[in-house]
XYZ file of C-alpha atoms in Angstrom:
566
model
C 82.567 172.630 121.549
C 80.130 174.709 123.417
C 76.479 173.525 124.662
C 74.700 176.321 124.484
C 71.848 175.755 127.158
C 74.518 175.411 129.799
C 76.223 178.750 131.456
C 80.549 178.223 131.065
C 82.875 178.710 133.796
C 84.801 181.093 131.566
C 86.703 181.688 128.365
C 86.473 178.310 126.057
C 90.102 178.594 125.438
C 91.453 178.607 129.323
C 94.857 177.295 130.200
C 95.057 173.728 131.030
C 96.297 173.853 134.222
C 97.095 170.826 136.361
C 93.786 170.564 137.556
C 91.903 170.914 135.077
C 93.918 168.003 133.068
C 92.091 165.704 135.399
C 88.395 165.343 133.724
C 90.405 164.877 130.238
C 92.874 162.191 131.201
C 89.680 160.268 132.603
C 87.576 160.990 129.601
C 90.438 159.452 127.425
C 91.170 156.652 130.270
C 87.495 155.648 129.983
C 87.423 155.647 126.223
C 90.445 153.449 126.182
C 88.591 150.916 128.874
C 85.536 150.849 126.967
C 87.333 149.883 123.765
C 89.626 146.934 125.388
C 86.590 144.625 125.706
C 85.858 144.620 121.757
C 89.623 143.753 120.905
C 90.230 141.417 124.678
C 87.781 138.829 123.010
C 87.881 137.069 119.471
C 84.694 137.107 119.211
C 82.409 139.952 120.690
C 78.911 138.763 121.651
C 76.079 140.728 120.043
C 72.866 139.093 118.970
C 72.376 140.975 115.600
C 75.979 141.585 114.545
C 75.979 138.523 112.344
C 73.214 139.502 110.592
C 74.809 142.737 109.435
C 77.908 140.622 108.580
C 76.010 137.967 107.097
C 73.761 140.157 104.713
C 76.298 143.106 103.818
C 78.230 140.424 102.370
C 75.469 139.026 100.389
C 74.456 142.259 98.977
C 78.676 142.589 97.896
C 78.475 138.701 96.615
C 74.839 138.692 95.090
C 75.921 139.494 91.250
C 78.415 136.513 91.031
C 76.444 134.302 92.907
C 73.235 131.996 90.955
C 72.493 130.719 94.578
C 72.351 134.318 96.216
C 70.504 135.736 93.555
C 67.809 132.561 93.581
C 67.101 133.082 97.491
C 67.271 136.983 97.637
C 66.652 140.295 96.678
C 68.389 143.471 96.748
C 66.946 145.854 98.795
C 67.947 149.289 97.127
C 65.951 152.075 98.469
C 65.323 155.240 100.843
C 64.381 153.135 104.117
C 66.539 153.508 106.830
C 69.195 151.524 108.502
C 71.885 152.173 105.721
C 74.724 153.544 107.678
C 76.661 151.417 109.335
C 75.986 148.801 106.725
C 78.077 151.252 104.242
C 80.898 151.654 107.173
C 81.332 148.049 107.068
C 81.356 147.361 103.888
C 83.622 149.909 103.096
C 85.757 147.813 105.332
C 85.325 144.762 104.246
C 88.410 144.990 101.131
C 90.617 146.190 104.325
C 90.317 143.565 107.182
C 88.527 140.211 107.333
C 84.657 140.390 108.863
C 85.222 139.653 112.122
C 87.925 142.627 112.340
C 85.717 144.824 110.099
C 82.624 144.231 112.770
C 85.244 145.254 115.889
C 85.876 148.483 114.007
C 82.113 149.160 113.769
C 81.914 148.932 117.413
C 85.162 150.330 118.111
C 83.669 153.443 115.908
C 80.552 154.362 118.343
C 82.365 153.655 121.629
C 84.637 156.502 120.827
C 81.944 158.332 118.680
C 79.162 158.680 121.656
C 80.970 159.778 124.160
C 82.466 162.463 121.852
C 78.873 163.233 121.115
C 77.641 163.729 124.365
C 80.852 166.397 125.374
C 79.144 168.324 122.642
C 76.460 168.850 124.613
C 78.155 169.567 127.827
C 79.565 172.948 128.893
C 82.747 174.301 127.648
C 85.943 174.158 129.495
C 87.024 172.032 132.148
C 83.648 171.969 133.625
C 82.205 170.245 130.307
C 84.875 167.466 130.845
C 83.743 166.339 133.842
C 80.216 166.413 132.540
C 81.222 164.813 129.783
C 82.174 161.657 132.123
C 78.392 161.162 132.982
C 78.006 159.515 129.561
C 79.955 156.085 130.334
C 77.094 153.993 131.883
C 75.245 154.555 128.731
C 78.038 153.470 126.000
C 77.799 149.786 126.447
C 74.272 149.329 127.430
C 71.351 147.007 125.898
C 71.169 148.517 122.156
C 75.205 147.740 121.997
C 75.167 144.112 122.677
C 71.592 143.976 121.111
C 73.825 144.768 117.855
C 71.666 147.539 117.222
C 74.291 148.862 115.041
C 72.627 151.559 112.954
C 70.739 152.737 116.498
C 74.105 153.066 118.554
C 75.168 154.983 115.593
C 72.111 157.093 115.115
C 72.118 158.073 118.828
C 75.569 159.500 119.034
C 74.648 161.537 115.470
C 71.888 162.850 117.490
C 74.002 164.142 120.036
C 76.559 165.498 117.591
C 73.086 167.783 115.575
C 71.960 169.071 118.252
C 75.390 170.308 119.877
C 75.637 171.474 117.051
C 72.288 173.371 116.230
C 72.457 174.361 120.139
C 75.608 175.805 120.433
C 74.422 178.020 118.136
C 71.258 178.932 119.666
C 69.703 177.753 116.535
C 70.926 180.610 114.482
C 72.128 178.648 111.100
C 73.979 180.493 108.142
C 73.698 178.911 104.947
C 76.896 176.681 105.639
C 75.488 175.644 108.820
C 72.195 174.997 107.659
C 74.425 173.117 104.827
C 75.876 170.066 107.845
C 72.582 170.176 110.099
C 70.738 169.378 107.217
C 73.492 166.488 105.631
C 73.589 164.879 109.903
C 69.983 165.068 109.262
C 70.237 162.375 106.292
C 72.800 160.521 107.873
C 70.226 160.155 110.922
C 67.456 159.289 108.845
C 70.304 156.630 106.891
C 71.158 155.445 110.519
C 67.694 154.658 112.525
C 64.445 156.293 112.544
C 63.992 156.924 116.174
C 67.194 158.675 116.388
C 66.485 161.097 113.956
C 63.256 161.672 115.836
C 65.459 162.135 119.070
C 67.751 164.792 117.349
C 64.637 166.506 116.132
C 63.201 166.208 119.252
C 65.907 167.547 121.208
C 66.407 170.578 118.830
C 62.621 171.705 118.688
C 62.381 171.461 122.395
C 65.383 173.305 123.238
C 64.736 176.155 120.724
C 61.114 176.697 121.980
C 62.651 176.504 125.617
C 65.253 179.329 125.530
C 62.025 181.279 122.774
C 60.104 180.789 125.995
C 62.689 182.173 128.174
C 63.292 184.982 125.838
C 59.578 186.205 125.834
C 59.535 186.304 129.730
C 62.300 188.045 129.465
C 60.755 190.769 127.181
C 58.330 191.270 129.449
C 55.229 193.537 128.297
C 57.217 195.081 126.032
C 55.330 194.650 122.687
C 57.894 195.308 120.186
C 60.337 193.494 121.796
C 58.115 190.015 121.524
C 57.331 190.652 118.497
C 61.424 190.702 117.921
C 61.638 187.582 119.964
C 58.953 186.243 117.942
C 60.283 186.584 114.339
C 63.691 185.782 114.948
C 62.529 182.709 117.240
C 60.272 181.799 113.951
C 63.177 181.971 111.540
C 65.690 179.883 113.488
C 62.690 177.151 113.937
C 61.980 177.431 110.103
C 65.315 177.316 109.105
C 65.458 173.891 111.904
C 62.163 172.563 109.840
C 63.986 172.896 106.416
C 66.741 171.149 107.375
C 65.221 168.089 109.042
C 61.907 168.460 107.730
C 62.481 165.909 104.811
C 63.777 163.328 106.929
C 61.148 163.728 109.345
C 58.772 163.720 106.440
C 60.394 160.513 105.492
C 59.905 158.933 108.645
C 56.262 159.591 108.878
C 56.072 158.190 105.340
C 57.759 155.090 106.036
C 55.619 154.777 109.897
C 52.770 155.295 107.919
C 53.549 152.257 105.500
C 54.423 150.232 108.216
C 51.914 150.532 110.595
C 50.295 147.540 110.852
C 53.691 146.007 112.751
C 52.744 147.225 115.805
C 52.789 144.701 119.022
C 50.794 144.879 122.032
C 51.946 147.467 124.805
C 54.020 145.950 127.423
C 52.088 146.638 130.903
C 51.846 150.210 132.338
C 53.724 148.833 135.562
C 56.033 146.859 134.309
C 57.155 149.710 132.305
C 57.236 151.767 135.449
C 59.201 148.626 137.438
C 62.011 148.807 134.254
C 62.367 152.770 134.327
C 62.909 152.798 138.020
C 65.550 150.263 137.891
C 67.215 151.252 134.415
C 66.638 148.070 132.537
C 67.552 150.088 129.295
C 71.157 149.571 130.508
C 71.406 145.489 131.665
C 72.376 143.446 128.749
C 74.423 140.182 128.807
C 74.689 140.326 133.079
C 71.839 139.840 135.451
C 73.981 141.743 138.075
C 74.022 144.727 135.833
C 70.808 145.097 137.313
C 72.212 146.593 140.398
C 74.422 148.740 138.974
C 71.770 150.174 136.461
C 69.718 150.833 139.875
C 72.512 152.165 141.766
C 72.858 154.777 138.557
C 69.430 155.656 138.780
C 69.596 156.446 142.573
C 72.632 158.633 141.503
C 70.690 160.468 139.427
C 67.882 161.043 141.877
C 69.886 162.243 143.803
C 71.974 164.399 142.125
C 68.823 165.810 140.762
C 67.089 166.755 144.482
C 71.046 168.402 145.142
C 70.758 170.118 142.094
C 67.097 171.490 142.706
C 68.069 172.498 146.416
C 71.179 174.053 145.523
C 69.273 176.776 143.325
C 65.926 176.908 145.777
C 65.606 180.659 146.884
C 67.656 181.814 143.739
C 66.880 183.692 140.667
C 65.925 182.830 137.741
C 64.104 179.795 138.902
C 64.206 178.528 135.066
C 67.261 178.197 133.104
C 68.195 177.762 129.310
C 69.662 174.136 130.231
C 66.533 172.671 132.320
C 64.816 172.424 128.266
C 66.958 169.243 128.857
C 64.238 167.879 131.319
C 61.359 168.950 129.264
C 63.185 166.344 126.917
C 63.955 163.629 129.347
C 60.060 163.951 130.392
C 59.045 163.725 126.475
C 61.060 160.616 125.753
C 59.923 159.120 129.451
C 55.979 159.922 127.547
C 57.061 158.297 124.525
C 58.407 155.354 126.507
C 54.919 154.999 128.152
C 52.571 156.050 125.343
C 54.652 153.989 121.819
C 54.076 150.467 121.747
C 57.432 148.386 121.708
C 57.079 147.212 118.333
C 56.598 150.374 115.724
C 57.005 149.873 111.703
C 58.853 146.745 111.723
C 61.080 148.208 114.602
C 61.167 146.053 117.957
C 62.687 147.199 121.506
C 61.005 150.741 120.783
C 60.663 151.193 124.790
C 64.314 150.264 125.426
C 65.306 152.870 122.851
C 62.782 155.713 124.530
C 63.999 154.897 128.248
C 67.818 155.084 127.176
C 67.164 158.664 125.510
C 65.428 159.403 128.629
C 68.326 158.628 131.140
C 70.658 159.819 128.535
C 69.006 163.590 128.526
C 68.354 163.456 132.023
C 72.403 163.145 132.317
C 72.806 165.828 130.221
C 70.555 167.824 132.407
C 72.876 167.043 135.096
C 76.054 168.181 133.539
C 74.720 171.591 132.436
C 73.586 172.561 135.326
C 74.682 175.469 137.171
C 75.697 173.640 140.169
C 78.896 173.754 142.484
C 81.988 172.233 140.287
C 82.360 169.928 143.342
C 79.134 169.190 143.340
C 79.320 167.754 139.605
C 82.705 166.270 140.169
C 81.172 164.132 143.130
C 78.630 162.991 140.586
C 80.680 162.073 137.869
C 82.683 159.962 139.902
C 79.476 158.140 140.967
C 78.802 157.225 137.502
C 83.068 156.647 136.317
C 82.320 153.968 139.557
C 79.192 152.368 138.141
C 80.414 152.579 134.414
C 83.972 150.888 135.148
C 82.075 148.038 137.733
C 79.645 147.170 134.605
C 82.690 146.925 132.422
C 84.268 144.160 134.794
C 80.918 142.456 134.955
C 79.991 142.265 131.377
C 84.051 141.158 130.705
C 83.698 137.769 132.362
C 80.580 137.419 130.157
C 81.672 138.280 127.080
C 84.652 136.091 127.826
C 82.417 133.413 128.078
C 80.420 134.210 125.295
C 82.917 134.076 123.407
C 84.327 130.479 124.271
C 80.871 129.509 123.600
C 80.801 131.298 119.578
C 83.686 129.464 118.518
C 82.347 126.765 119.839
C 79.228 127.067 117.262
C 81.430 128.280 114.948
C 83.524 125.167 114.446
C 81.084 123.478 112.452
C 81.913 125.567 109.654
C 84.060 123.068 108.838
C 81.427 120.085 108.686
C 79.263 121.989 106.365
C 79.959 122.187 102.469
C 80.831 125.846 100.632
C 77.280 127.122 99.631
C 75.040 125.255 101.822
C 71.861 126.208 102.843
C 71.972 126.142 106.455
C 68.325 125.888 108.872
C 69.824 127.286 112.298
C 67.406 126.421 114.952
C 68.676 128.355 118.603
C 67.051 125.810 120.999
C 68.370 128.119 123.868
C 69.524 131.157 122.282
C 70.637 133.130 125.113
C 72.810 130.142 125.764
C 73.324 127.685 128.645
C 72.292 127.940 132.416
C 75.028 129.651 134.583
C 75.970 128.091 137.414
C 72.908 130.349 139.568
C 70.467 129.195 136.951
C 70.365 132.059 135.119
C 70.582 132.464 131.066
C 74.131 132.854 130.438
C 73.179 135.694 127.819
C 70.345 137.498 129.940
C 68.601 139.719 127.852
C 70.974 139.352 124.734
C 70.755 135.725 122.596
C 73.943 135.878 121.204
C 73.367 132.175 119.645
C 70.286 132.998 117.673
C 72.420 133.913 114.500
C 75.676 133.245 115.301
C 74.864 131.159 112.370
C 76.128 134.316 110.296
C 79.498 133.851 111.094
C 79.421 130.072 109.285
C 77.859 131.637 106.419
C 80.181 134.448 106.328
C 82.602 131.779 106.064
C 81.165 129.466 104.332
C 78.873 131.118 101.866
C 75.670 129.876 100.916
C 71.967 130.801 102.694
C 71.074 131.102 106.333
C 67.670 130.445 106.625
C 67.352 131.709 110.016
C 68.180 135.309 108.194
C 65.496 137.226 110.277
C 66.896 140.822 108.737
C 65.644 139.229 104.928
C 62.482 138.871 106.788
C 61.899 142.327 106.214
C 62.178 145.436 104.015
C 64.422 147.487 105.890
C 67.584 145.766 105.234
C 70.223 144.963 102.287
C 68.799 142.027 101.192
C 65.422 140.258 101.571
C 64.005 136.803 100.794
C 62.380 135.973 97.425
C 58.672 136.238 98.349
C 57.943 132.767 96.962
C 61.372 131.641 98.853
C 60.906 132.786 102.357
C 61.699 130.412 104.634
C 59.871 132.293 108.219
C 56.691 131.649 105.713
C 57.290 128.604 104.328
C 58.952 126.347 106.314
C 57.730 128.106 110.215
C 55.127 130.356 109.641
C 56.245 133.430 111.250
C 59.229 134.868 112.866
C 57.722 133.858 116.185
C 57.420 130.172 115.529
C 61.259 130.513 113.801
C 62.681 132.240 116.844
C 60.790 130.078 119.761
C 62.229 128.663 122.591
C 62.205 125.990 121.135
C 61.409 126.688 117.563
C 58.387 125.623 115.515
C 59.210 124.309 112.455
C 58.234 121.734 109.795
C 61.162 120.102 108.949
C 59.077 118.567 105.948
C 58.395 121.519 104.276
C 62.319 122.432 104.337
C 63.240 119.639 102.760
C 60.703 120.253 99.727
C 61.759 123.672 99.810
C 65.881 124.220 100.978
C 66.794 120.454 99.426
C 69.891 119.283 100.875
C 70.292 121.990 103.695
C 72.161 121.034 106.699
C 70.196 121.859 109.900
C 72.345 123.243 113.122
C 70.754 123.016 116.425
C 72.124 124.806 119.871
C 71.670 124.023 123.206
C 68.632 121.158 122.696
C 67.847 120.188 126.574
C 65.604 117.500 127.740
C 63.023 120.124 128.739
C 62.977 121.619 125.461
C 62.709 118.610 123.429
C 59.447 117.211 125.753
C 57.413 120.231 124.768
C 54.821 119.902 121.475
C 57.739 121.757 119.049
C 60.522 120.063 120.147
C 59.279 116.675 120.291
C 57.937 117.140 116.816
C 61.692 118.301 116.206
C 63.056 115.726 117.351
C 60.704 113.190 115.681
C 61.298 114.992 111.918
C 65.352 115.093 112.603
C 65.491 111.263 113.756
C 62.910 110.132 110.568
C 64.494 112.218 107.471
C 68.223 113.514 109.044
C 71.088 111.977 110.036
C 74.062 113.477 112.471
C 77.061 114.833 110.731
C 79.005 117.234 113.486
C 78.931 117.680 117.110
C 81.273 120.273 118.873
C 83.734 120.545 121.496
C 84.434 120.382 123.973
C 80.466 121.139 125.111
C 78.191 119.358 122.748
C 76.197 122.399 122.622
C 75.831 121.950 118.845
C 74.421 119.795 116.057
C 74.680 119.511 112.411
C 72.675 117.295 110.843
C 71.681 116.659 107.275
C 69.251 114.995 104.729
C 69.373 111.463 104.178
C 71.188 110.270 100.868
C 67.619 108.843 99.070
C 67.192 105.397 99.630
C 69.951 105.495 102.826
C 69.188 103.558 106.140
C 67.564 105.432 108.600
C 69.966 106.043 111.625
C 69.365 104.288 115.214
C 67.582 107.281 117.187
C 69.913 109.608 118.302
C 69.880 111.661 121.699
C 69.092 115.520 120.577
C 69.364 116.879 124.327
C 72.917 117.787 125.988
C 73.747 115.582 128.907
């Protein structure tokens, strides 16, 4: 596929000589590398993936089930965040869960960087660029479970290849797939489909730009430049204009959810180092800085290698007039926008991910690019060791938490309360998870399992999901108070108040500590478990976990019991 901002380096359908086999065995080396981690654990750490199990399956179960259909609603409408919910549970009569989730993921690993050759040059030149987009395939919005994102971001990609290759000039059967990617972005995530429209609209009124200059003073030919230049952005409007229109709609209902701004410089401090990439490692830190170095200074090589030469603008730098619009966005958007959290993370990843692209298009040496790309194969393959030995451990740790399924009855409600969510201390002191809390509803898995109600189900907490809580029957209202107080560290909850309202659900602590239990919450925790609960399950072989559950009526209150691991 041909980018169309981006000069070739010849005829799209060259011979595949020796040498030029080279970018595409690494491209399909890397893909394969990228994919091993999903299937090399049994269970892949993500902290929202369990939620997308959990409530897909209760929107499949919901008609059959009096309990489902007591605790929640369907959520059948036009809001977002559809897609990958359909993928997997189109899945679901094929493989069990846990297999149907490592197909989700094993679906965008090989989907985005398929997107982002479509963007790249054609030929052998466009291979090696396509090897730039490696450090951003497993970065924070993957092991955030950010499923319909990840998605929506390698869709965005695939439009505007597609509308770029072009050079926006759409037929009627053209028009016909930008405009059904344009649903399937608005199905997928919101801010993708504002990246894809982004990314369009800039580069169309980049290489209209270029094309006036290059008419010169010649009156009838801007006025040529100018209608066709209108048409193609019309016909661009009509095809995403509905889902943009959409968007706006559903912003505009939404926008009292908006959090405070993070700080100016600490935004700055997260840009410069590439925190949009560091998930479950804190050394990933070093290699997202080491990429961004790389890309400084490949972009100084680039600009010195064309100083002196002519034209000093080029159809491919509307790339960095994107990059700089989603680094704007990234400052101006607060990082919690209609229900939608992590909003920064999401602008700063589109940010590096364009200014990549920038770098493959441009009309530098081929060794040049080639020493680049190699820079980032290093840095992408290095983060794939790192995150490994994490995700191994992860995943101990999950089927750890998940062997309490068998302690807990079919159709229980279950109270999950993540008292460290990221998950233990590593041996440096560090959250084992980092910025990911894989633990917070791994809960979903038991349920999966099990059936019955997770009250910890922070996606029924809202309207942009398959299923949502009973307004009278929300537990983040009526048993903590808000998602905050649910999701603490520790969590705030009144234990009382569940009882009246989830009779006979089990409770499932993780990771209580001495620390956590001496603070306000947790003592009051503790004190609520040790008056009304008794202890029914603790796991192996770390005791990270708890299941307790209500006292028969008129039982013997337990001796105290020690909450905190050793």
């Amino acid at each position: 596929m041909r980018f169309a901002w981006a000069a070739g380096d010849g005829d799209g359908r060259e011979p595949v000589a020796l040498a030029a086999l080279v970018p595409r065995v690494l491209f399909v080396a890397l893909l394969v590398l990228h994919v091993l981690p999903i299937w090399l654990v049994r269970w892949f750490p993500t902290q929202d993936g369990p939620l997308h199990v959990e409530n897909v399956l209760g929107l499949l179960q919901r008609a059959g089930s009096p309990l489902l259909q007591h605790w929640y609603l369907p959520n059948l409408g036009a809001q977002p965040n559809w897609l990958t919910q359909a993928i997997f549970g189109a899945l679901l009569p094929l493989v069990t869960p846990r297999i149907a989730e490592k197909l989700v993921l094993t679906g965008y690993t090989v989907l985005f960087p398929l997107a982002f050759r479509a963007v790249t040059p054609r030929g052998t030149r466009g291979w090696w660029a396509a090897l730039l987009a490696f450090p951003f395939v497993h970065s924070f919005p993957f092991h955030m479970g950010f499923w319909n994102f990840t998605y929506g971001a390698a869709l965005a990609l695939l439009a505007a290849g597609y509308f770029l290759r072009t050079r926006g000039r759409l037929g009627a059967g053209r028009w016909a797939v930008l405009a059904v990617l344009s649903v399937l972005l608005y199905l997928a995530h919101l801010v993708a489909l504002g990246a894809a429209a982004l990314i369009m609209g800039v580069g169309l009124a980049w290489r209209g730009a270029l094309s006036l200059r290059r008419a010169g003073e010649d009156r009838a030919r801007r006025a040529l430049v100018l209608r066709g230049y209108l048409r193609r952005g019309l016909g661009l409007l009509a095809a995403v204009g509905p889902g943009v229109a959409l968007t706006l709609v559903w912003i505009g209902a939404h926008r009292e959810h908006v959090s405070a701004r993070i700080p100016f410089l600490e935004l700055l401090a997260k840009l410069g180092v590439g925190y949009s990439l560091v998930s479950i490692d804190r050394r990933e830190l070093y290699l997202s800085a080491l990429l961004v170095l790389a890309m400084f200074v490949a972009f100084v090589h680039l600009f010195l290698a064309r100083a002196g030469r002519a034209p000093r603008r080029h159809a491919h730098d509307a790339w960095l007039a994107v990059a700089l619009a989603f680094a704007l966005l990234y400052f101006a958007v607060p990082d919690v926008v209609a229900a939608g959290a992590h909003v920064s993370d999401r602008f700063a990843w589109f940010a590096m991910v364009s200014a990549a692209a920038w770098i493959g298009s441009a009309t530098a040496p081929a060794a040049s690019l080639r020493r680049v790309t190699v820079a980032f194969t290093v840095l992408a393959v290095a983060a794939l060791g790192v995150r490994l030995q994490k995700q191994r451990e992860l995943s101990e740790l999950i089927e750890e938490y998940v062997s309490a399924a068998a302690a807990i009855a079919p159709g229980s409600l279950v109270l999950p309360l993540a008292i460290s969510p990221n998950g233990p201390r590593d041996d440096d002191g560090f959250l084992l998870g980092y910025r990911v809390k894989p633990f917070l509803h791994a809960a979903g898995w038991i349920v999966a399992a099990r059936g019955g109600i997770d009250l910890g189900n922070s996606q029924a907490n809202t309207d942009q999901c398959p299923l949502r809580f009973h307004p009278d029957r929300n537990p983040f209202r009526n048993i903590a108070g808000s998602l905050g107080r649910m999701e603490g560290m520790p969590p705030c909850v009144d234990l009382r108040a569940a009882a009246e309202r989830a009779p006979g659900g089990y409770v499932l602590l993780w990771g209580a500590t001495r620390e956590d239990l001496a603070t306000p919450c947790g003592g009051a925790l503790e004190a609520e478990l040790g008056a009304a609960y008794e202890p029914v399950f603790l796991s192996g072989p770390r005791g990270l976990l708890e299941v307790w559950r209500p006292l028969a009526p008129g039982a013997t209150r337990p001796a105290p019991a020690a909450l905190a691991s050793p």
